[in-house]
CSV table of C-alpha atoms in Angstrom, one decimal:
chain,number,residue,atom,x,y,z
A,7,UNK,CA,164.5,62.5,84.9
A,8,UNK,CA,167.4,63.8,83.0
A,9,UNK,CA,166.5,65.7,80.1
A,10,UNK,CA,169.3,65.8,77.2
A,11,UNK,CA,169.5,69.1,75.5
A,12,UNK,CA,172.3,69.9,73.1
A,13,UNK,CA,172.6,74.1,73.6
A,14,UNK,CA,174.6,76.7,71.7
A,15,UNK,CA,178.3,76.7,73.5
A,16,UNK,CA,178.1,80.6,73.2
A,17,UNK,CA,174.8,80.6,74.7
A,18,UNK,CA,176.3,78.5,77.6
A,19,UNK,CA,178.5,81.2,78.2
A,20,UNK,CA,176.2,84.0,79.0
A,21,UNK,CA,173.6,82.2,80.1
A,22,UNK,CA,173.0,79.3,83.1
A,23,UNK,CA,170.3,76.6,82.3
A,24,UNK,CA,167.7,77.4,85.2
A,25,UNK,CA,165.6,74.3,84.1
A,26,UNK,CA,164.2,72.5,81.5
A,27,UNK,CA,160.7,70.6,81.3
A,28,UNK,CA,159.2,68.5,78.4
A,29,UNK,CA,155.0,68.5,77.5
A,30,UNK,CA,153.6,65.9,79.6
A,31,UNK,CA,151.0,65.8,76.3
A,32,UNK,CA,153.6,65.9,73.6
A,33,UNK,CA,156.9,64.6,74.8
A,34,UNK,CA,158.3,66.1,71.7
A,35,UNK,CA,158.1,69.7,73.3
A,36,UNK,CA,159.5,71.4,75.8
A,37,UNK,CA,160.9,74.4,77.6
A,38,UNK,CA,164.3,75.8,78.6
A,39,UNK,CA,164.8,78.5,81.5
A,40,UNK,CA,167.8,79.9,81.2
A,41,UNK,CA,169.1,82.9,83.3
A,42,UNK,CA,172.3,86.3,82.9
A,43,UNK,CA,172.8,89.2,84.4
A,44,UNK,CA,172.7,92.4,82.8
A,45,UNK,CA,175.2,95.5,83.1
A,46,UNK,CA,172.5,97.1,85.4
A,47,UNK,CA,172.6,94.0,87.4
A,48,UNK,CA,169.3,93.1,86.9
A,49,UNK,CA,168.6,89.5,86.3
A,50,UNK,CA,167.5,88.7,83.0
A,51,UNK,CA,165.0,84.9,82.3
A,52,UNK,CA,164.5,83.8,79.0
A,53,UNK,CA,162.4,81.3,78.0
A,54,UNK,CA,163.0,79.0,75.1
A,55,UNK,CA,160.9,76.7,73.4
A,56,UNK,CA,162.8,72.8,72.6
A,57,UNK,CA,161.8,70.4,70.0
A,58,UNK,CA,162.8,66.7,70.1
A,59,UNK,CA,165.6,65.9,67.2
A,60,UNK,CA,165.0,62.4,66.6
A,61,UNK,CA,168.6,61.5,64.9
A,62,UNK,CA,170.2,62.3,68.0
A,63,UNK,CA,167.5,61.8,70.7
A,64,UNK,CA,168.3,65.4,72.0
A,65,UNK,CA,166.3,68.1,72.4
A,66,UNK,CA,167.7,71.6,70.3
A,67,UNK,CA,166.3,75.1,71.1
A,68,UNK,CA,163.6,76.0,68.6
A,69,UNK,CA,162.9,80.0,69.3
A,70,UNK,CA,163.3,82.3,71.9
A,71,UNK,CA,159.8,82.5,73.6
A,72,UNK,CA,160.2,85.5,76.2
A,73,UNK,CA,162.3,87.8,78.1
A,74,UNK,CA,161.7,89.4,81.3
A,75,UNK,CA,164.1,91.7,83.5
A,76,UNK,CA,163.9,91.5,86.8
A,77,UNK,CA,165.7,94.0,90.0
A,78,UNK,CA,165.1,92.0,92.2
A,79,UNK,CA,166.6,88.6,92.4
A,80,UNK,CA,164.5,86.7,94.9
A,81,UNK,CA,161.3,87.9,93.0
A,82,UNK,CA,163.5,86.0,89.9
A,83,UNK,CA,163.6,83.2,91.6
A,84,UNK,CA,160.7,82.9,92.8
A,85,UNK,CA,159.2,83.5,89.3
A,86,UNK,CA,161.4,80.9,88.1
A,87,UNK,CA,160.4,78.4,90.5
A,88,UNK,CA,156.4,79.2,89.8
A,89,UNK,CA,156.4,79.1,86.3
A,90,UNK,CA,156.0,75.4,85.7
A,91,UNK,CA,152.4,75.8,87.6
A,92,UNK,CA,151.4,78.6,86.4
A,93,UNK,CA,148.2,79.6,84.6
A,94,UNK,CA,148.0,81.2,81.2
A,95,UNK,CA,146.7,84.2,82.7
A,96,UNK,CA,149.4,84.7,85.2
A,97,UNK,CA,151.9,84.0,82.4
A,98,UNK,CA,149.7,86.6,80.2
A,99,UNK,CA,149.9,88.7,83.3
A,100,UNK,CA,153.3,88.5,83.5
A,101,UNK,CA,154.7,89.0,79.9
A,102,UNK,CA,152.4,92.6,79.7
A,103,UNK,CA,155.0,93.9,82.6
């Protein structure tokens, strides 16, 4: 399913949309992975919380959620790829490195 979001142009240019996923309790919320590169090379995941905008049916970021930094970029990926299932504690885990 196609989810519309409308994000910041400049944003677009530093970052790449990893993936987004809406609540499957409130369809109203959701979440936006996107991912850069930093001048060390390490890759950089930030995680953005969405809100529906009813006007335009779109969904518009609401607030930056969290940042992690990572040197490796298969552990990245893999962390990207997990963090739809993961638990609160792992997530917990995970924001306290």
């Amino acid at each position: 399913m196609e989810i519309a979001v409308d994000f910041d142009n400049e944003l677009l240019e530093e970052m790449n949309v990893e993936t987004v996923m809406t609540s499957p309790i409130n369809s109203e919320i959701g979440v936006a992975i996107l991912s850069s590169e930093s001048t060390d090379q390490n890759k950089i995941v930030k995680v953005y919380s969405l809100r529906l905008q009813h006007d335009v049916q779109k969904y518009k970021i609401d607030n930056e959620l969290q940042a992690f930094s990572f040197s490796d970029h298969d552990f990245a990926r893999q962390f990207i790829e997990r963090l739809p299932e993961m638990s609160a504690i792992e997530l917990m885990f995970a924001m306290g490195s």
